[in-house]
mmCIF file of C-alpha atoms in Angstrom:
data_model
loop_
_atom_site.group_PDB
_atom_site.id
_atom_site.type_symbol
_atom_site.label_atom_id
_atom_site.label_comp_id
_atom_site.label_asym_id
_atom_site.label_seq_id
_atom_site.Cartn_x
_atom_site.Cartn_y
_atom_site.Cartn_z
ATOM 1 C CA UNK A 1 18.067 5.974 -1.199
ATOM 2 C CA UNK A 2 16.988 9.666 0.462
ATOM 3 C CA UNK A 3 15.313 10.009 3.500
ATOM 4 C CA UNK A 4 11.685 9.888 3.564
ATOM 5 C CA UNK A 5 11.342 12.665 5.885
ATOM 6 C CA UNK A 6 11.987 16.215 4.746
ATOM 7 C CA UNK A 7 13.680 19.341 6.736
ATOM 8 C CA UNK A 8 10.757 21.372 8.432
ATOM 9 C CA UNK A 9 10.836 24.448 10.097
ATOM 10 C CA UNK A 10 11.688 24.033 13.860
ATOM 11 C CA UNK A 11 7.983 25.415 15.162
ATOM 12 C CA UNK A 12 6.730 22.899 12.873
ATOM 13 C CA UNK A 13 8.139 20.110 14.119
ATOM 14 C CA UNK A 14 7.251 20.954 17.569
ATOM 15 C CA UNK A 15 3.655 21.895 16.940
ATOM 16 C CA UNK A 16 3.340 18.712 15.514
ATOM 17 C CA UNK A 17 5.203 16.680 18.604
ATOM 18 C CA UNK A 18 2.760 18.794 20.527
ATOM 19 C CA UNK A 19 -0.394 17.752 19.036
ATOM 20 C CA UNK A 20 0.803 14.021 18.619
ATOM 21 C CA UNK A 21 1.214 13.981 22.592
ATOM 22 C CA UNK A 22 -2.334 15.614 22.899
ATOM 23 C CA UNK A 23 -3.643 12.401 20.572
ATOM 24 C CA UNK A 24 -1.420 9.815 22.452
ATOM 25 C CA UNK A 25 -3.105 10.767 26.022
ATOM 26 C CA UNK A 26 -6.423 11.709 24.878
ATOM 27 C CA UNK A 27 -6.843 8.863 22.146
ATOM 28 C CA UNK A 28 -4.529 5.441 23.486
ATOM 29 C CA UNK A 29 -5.489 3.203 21.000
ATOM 30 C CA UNK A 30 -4.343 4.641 18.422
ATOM 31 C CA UNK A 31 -1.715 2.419 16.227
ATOM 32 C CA UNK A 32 1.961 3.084 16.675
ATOM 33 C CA UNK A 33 3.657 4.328 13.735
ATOM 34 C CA UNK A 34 4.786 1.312 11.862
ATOM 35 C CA UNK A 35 5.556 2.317 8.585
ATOM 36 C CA UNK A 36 8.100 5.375 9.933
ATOM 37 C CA UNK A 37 9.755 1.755 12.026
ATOM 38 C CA UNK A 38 9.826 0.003 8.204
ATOM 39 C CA UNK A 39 10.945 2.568 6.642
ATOM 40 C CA UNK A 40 14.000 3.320 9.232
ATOM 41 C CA UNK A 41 14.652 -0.197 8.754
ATOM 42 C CA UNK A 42 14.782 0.145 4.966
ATOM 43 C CA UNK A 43 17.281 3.549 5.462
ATOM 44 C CA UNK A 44 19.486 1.113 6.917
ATOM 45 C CA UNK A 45 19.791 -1.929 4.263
ATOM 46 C CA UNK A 46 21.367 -1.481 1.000
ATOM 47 C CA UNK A 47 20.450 1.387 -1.291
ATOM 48 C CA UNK A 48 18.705 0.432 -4.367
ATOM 49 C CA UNK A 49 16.661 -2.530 -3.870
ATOM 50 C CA UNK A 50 14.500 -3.408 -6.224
ATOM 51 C CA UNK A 51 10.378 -3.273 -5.058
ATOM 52 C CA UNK A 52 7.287 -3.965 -6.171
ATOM 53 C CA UNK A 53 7.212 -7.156 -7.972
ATOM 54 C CA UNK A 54 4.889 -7.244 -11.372
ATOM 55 C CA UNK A 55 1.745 -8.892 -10.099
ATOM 56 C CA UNK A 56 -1.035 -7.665 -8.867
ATOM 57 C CA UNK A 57 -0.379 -9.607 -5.659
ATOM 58 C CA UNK A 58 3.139 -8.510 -4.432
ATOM 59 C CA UNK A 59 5.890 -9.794 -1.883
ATOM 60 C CA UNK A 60 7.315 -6.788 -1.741
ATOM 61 C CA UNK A 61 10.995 -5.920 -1.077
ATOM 62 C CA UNK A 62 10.489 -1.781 0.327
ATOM 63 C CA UNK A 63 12.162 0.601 -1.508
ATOM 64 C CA UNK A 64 11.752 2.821 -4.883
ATOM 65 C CA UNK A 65 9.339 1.083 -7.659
ATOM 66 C CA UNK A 66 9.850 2.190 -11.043
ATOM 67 C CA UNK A 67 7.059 1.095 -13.191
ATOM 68 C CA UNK A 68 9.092 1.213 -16.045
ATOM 69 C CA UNK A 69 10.673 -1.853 -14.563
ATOM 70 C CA UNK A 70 7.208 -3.310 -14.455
ATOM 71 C CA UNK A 71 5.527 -4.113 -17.897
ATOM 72 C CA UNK A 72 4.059 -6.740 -16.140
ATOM 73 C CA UNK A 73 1.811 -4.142 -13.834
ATOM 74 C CA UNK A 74 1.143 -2.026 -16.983
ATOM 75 C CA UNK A 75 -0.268 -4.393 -18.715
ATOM 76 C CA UNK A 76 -1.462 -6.705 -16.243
ATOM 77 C CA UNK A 77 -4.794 -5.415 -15.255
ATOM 78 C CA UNK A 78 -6.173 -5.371 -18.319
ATOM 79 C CA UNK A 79 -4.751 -9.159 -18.759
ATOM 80 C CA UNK A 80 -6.246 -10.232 -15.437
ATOM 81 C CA UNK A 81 -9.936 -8.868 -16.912
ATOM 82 C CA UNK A 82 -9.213 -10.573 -20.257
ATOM 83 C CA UNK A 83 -8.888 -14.052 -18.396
ATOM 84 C CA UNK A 84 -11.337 -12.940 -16.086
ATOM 85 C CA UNK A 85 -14.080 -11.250 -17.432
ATOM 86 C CA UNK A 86 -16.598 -12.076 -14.604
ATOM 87 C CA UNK A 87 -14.278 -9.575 -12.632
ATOM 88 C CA UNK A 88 -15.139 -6.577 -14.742
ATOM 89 C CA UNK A 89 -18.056 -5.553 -13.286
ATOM 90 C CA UNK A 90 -15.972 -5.600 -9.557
ATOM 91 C CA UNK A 91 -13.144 -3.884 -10.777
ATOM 92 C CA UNK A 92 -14.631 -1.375 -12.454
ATOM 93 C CA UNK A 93 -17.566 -1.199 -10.080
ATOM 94 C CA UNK A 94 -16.765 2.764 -9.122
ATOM 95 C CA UNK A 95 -16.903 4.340 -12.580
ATOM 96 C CA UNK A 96 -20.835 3.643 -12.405
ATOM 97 C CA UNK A 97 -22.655 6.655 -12.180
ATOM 98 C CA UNK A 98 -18.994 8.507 -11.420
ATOM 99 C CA UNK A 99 -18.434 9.880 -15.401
ATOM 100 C CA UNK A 100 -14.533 10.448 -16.417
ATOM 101 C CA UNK A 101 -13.344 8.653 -13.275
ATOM 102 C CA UNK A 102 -12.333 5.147 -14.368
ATOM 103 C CA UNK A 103 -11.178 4.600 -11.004
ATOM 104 C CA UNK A 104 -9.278 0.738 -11.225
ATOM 105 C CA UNK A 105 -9.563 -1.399 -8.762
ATOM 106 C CA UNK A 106 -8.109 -4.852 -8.748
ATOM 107 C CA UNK A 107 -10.364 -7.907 -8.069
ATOM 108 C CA UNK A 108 -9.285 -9.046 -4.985
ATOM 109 C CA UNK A 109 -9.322 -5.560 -3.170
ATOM 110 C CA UNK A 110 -12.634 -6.377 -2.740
ATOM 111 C CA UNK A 111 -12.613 -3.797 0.281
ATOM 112 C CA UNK A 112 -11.708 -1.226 -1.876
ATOM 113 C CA UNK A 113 -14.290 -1.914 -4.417
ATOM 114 C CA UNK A 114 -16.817 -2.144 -1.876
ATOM 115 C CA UNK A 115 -15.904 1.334 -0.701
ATOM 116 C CA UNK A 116 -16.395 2.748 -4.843
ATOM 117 C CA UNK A 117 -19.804 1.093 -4.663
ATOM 118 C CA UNK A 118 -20.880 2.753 -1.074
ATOM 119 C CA UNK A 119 -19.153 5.992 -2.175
ATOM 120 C CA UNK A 120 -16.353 5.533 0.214
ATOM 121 C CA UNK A 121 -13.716 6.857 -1.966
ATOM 122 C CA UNK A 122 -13.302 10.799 -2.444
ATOM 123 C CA UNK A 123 -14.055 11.878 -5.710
ATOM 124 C CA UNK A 124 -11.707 14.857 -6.657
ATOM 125 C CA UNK A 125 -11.930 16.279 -10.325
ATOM 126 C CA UNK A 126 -8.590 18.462 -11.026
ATOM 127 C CA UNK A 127 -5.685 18.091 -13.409
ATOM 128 C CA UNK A 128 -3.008 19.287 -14.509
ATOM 129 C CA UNK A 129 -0.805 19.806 -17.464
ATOM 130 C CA UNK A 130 2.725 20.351 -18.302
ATOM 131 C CA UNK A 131 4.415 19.536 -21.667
ATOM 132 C CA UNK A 132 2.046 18.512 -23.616
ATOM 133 C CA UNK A 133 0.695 15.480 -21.099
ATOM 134 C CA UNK A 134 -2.671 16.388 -19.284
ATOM 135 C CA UNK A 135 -2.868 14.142 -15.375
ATOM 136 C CA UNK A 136 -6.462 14.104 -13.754
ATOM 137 C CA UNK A 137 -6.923 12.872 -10.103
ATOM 138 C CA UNK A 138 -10.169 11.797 -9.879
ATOM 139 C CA UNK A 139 -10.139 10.093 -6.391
ATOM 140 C CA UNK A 140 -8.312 9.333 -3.514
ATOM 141 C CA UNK A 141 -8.334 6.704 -0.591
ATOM 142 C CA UNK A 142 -6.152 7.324 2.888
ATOM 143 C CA UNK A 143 -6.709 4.986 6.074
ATOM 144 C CA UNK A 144 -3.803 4.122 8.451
ATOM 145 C CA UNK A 145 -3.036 1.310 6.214
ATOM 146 C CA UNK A 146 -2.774 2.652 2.785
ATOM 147 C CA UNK A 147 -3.345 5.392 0.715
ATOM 148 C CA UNK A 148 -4.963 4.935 -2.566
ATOM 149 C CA UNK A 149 -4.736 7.776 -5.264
ATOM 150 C CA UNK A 150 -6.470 7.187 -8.540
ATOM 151 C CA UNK A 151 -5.219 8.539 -11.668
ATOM 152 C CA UNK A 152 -5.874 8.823 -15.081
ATOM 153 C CA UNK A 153 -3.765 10.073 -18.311
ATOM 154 C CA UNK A 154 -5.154 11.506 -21.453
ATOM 155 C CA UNK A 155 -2.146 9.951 -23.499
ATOM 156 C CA UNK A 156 -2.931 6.311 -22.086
ATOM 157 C CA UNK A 157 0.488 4.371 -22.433
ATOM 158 C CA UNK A 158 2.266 7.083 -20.378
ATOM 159 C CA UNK A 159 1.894 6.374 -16.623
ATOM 160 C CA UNK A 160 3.836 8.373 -13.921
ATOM 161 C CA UNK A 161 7.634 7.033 -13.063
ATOM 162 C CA UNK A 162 6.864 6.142 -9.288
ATOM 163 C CA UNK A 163 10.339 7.098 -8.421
ATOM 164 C CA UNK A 164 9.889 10.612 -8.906
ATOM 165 C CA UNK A 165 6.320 10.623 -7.245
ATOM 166 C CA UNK A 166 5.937 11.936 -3.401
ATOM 167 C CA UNK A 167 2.921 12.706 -1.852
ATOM 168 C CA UNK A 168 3.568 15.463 1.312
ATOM 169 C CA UNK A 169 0.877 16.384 4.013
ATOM 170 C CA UNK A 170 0.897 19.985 5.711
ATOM 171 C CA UNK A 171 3.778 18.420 8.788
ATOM 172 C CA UNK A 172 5.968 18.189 5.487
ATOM 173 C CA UNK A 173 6.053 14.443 6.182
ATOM 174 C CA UNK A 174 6.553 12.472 2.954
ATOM 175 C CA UNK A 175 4.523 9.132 1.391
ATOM 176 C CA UNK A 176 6.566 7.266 -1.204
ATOM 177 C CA UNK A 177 4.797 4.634 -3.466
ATOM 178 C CA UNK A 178 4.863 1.043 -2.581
ATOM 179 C CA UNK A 179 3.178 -0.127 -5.585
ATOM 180 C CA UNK A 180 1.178 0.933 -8.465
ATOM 181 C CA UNK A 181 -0.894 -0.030 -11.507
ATOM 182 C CA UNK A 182 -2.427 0.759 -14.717
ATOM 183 C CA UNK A 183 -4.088 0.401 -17.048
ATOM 184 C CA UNK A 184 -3.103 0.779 -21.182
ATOM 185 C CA UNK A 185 -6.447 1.320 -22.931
ATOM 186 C CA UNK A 186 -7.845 3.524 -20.828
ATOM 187 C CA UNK A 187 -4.973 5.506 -18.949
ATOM 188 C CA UNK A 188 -6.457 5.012 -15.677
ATOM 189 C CA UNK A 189 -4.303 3.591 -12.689
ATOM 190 C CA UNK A 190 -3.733 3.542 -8.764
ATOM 191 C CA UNK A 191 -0.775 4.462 -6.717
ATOM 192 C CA UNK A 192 -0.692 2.890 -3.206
ATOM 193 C CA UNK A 193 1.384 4.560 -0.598
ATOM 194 C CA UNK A 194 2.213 4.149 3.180
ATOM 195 C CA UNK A 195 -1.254 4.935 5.518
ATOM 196 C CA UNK A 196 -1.519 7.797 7.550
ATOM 197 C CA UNK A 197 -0.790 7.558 11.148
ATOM 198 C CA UNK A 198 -4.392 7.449 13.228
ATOM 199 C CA UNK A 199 -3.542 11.186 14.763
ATOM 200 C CA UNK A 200 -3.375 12.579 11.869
ATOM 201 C CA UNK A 201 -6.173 11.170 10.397
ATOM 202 C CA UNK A 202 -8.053 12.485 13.541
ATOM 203 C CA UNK A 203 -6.651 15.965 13.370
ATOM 204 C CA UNK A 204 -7.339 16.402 9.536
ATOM 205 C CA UNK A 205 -4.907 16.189 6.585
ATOM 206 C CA UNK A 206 -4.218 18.709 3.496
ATOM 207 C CA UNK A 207 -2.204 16.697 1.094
ATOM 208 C CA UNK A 208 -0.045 17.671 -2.189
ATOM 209 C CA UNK A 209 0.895 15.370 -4.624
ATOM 210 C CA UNK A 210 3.597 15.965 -7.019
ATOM 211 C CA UNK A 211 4.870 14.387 -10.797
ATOM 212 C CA UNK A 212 8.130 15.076 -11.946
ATOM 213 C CA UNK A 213 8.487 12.479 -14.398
ATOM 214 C CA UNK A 214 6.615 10.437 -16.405
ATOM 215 C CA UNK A 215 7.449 7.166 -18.344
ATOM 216 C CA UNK A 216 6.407 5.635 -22.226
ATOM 217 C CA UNK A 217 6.461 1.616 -22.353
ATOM 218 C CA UNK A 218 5.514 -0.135 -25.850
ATOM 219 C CA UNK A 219 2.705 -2.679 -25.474
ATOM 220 C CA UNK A 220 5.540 -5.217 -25.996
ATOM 221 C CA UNK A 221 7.568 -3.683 -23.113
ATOM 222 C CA UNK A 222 10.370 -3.176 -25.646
ATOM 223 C CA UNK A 223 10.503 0.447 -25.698
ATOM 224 C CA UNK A 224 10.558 2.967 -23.323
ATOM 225 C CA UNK A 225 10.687 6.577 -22.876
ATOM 226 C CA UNK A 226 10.958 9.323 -19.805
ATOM 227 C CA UNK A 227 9.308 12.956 -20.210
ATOM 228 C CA UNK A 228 9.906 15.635 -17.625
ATOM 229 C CA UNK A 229 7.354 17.711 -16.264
ATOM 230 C CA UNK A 230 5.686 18.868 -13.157
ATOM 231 C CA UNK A 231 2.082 18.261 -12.261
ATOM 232 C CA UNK A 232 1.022 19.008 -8.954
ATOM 233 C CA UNK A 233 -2.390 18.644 -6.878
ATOM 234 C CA UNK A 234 -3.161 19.659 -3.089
ATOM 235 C CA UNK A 235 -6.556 18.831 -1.766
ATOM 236 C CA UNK A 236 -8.037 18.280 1.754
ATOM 237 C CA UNK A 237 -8.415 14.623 2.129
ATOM 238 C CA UNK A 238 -12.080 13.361 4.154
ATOM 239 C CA UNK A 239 -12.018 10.854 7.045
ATOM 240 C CA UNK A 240 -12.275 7.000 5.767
ATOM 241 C CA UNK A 241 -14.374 6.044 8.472
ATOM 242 C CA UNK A 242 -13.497 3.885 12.004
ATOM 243 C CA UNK A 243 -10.261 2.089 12.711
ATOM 244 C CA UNK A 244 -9.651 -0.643 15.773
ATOM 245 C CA UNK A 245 -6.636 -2.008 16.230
ATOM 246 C CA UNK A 246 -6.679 -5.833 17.819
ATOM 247 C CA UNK A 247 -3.425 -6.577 20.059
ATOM 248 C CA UNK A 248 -2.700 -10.294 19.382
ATOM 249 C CA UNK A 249 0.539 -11.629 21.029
ATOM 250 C CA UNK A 250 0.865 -14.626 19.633
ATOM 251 C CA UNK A 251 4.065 -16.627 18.852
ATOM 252 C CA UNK A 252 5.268 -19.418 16.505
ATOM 253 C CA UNK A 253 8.698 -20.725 15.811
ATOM 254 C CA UNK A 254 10.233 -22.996 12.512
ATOM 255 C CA UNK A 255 13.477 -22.931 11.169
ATOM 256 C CA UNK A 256 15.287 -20.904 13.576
ATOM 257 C CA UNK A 257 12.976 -17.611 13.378
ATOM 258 C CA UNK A 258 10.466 -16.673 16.183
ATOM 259 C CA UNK A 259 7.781 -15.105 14.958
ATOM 260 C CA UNK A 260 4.871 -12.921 16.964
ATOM 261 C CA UNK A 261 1.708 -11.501 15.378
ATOM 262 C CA UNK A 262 1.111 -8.228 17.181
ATOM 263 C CA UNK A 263 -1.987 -6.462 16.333
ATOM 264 C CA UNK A 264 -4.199 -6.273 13.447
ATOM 265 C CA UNK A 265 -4.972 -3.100 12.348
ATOM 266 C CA UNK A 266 -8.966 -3.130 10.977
ATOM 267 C CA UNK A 267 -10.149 -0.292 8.442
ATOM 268 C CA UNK A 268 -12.771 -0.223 6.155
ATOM 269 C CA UNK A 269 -11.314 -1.249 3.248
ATOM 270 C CA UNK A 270 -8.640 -3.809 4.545
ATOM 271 C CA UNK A 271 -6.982 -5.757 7.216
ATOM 272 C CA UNK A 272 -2.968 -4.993 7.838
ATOM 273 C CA UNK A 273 -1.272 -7.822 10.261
ATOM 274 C CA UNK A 274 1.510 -6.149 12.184
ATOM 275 C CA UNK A 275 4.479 -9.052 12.923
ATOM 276 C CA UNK A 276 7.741 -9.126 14.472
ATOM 277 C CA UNK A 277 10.158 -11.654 15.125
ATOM 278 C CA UNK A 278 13.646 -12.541 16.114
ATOM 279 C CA UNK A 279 16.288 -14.612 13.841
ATOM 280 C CA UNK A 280 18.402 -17.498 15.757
ATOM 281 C CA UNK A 281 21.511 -16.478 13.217
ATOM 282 C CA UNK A 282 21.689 -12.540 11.226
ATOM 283 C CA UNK A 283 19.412 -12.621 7.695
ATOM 284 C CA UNK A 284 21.024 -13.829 4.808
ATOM 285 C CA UNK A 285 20.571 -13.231 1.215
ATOM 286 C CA UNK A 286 16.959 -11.979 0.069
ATOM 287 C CA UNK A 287 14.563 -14.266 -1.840
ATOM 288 C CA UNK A 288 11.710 -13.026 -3.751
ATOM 289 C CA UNK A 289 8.412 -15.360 -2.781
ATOM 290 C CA UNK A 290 7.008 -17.748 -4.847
ATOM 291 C CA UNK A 291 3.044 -18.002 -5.387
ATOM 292 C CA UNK A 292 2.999 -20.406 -2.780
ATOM 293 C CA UNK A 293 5.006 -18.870 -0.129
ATOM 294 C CA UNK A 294 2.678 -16.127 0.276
ATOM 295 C CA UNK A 295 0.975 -15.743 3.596
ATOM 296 C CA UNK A 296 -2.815 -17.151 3.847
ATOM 297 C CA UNK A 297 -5.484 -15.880 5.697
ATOM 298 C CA UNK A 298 -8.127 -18.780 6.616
ATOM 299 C CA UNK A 299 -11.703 -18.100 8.511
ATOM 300 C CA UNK A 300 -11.825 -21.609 9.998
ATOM 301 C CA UNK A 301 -15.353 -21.372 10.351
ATOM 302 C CA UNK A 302 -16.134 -21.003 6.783
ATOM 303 C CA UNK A 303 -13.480 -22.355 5.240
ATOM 304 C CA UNK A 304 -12.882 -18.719 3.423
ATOM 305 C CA UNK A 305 -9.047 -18.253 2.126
ATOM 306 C CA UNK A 306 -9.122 -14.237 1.939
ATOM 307 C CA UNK A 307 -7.136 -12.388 -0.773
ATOM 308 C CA UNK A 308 -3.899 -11.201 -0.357
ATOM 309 C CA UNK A 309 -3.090 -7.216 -0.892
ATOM 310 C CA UNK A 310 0.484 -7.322 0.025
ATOM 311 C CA UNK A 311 2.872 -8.842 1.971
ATOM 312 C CA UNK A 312 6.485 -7.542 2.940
ATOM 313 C CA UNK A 313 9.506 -8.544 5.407
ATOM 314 C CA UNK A 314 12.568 -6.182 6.535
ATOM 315 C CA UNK A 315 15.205 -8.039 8.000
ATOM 316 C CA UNK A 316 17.960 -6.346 10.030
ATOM 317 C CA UNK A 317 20.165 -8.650 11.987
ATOM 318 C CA UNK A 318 18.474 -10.459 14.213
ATOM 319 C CA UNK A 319 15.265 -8.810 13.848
ATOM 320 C CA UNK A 320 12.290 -9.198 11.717
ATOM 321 C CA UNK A 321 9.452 -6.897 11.239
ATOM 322 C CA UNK A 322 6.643 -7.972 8.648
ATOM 323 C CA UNK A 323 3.486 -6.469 7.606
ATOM 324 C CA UNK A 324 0.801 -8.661 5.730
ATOM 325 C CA UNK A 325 -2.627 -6.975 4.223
ATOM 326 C CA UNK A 326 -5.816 -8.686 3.240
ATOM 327 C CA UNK A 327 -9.018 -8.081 2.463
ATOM 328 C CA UNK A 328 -11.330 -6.938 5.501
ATOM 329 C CA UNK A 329 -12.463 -9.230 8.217
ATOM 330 C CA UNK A 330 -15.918 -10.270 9.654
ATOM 331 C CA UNK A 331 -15.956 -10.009 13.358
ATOM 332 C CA UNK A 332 -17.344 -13.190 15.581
ATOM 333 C CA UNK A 333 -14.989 -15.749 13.431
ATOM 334 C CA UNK A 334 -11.960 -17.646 14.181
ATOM 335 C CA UNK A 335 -9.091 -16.920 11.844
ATOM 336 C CA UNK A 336 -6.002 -18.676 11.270
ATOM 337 C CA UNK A 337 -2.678 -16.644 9.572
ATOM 338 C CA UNK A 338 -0.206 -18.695 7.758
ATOM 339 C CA UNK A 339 3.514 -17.569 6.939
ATOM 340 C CA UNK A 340 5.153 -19.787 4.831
ATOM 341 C CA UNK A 341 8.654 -17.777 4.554
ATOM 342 C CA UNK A 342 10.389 -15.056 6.536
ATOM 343 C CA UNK A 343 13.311 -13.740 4.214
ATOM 344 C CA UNK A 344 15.288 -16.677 2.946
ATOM 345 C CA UNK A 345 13.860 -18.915 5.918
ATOM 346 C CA UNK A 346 11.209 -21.256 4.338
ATOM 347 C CA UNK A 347 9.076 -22.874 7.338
ATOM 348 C CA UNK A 348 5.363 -22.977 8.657
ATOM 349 C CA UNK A 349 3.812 -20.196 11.421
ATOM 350 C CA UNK A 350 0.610 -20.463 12.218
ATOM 351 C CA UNK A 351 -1.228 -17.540 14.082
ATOM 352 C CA UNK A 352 -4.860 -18.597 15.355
ATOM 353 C CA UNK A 353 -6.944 -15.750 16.655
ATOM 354 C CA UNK A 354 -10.814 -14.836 17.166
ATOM 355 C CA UNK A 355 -12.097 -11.602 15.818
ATOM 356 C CA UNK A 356 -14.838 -10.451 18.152
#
């Protein structure tokens, strides 16, 4: 797997070490910069894991996704409103009164869909085309959790092959995606990628996204074909509004692993639990989740179970780090988290907290 950072010229770097000083003693609560930890962790493992598991909720293993691998994803969304058709209206809330964007939003990123409807999402409108396949990016999403990037193909069963899609910002820093979906009948789809850190968010960020490849998958998932190309996009992306990040410090211990929930990083379209934890013996072989091992998110004084976004573990050793996202909280309620596996390690952590 290649680095996720690229070379950048020396004055760069330093200009940019500069300014992140100037936000760390001017601005200390903002977040440290998890991802760049997960991803270091990731440098280390094995090259070519596998990532980004085809459902719309994932328990992720980090590393390269290749949608081509997922006919699940392709397909999916349009399955999920076929079975669902109450969730229409929610996932395609945004493309109300927005013409050509088709911006798709799955159901339980209810955040997210609440942002379309309050016109929290950019809207961009520019394309580009290169052998014979046109790409729009009609809107776009960044908080220090996620960025969101919505998409939309004339030639609707072709969908971009993750792997060779980077997003850059003007440091020459580089986002790879973590997950991705889309949608056959109409060609529309999101790309999720790492958030931004909270200085940069502050300090303003140009961003260019670039295609290189782009991938054909039969509606029966039994044929597939690549196409070359290069479509490219650079806009200035807005501010997505307030961030707080909650220090926890809380521990729990089954089966060998202990387990602390750090802070809880709260934007306006989700809420990204920040964990870390030590092993008794070095990780073992890795096991993909089942439905029920997912984490759960309770409000105890409602009774709510909030939905899941994501959820991912890199083990190194000893150590643990995991990072579980769910829809946004309500402040003034007690919460309960609930991890029902770390790695291989089935067991039961429970993280009480009160969001004031």
């Amino acid at each position: 797997m290649t680095g996720d950072r690229q070379p950048v010229d020396a004055r760069i770097a330093e200009v940019e070490e500069a300014v992140r000083r100037y936000f760390a003693d001017t601005a200390p609560q903002v977040a440290a910069d998890v991802p760049e930890m997960v991803r270091e962790a990731v440098r280390s493992s094995a090259a070519g894991r596998q990532a980004g598991e085809p459902r719309a909720i994932r328990w992720f293993r980090r590393g390269v996704v290749g949608l081509a691998a997922c006919a699940a994803i392709v397909a999916g969304a349009r399955g999920a409103l076929y079975y669902a058709p109450n969730w229409a209206e929610t996932v395609y809330a945004a493309v109300d009164g927005i013409p050509g964007a088709q911006w798709l939003i799955l159901p339980q990123d209810r955040g997210l869909a609440r942002l379309a409807r309050e016109g929290g999402i950019q809207t961009l409108d520019v394309s580009a085309t290169d052998n014979g396949l046109t790409v729009h990016l009609s809107g776009a999403y960044v908080d220090s959790a996620r960025m969101v990037l919505f998409l939309r193909i004339d030639s609707a069963l072709w969908h971009p092959d993750s792997s060779r899609v980077v997003v850059t910002d003007q440091f020459g820093h580089v986002y790879r995606v973590s997950s991705g979906t889309w949608d056959t009948d109409t060609g529309a789809g999101e790309l999720t990628f790492d958030g931004v850190p909270a200085w940069k968010l502050a300090l303003g960020l140009r961003l260019t996204l670039r295609i290189d490849g782009m991938e054909w998958l039969s509606v029966d998932g039994s044929q597939q074909k690549q196409r070359s190309g290069h479509w490219g996009f650079t806009w200035v992306q807005n501010p997505s509004g307030s961030e707080r990040t909650v220090t926890v410090n809380r521990s729990a211990s089954d089966g060998g692993v202990t387990l602390r929930l750090d802070t809880i990083l709260l934007t306006p379209g989700s809420a990204e639990f920040r964990l870390s934890g030590v092993r008794s013996v070095p990780t073992g072989e890795d096991v993909v989740a089942r439905n029920d091992d997912r984490p759960e998110l309770v409000c105890v004084d409602t009774g709510e179970r909030y939905p899941m976004l994501s959820a991912g573990t890199v083990s190194q050793g000893r150590t643990v780090e995991m990072k579980v996202m769910t829809a946004p909280l309500q402040p003034g309620h007690r919460y309960e988290l609930i991890v029902h596996r770390v790695g291989e390690v089935p067991g039961t952590w429970v993280f009480p907290f009160t969001l004031s």
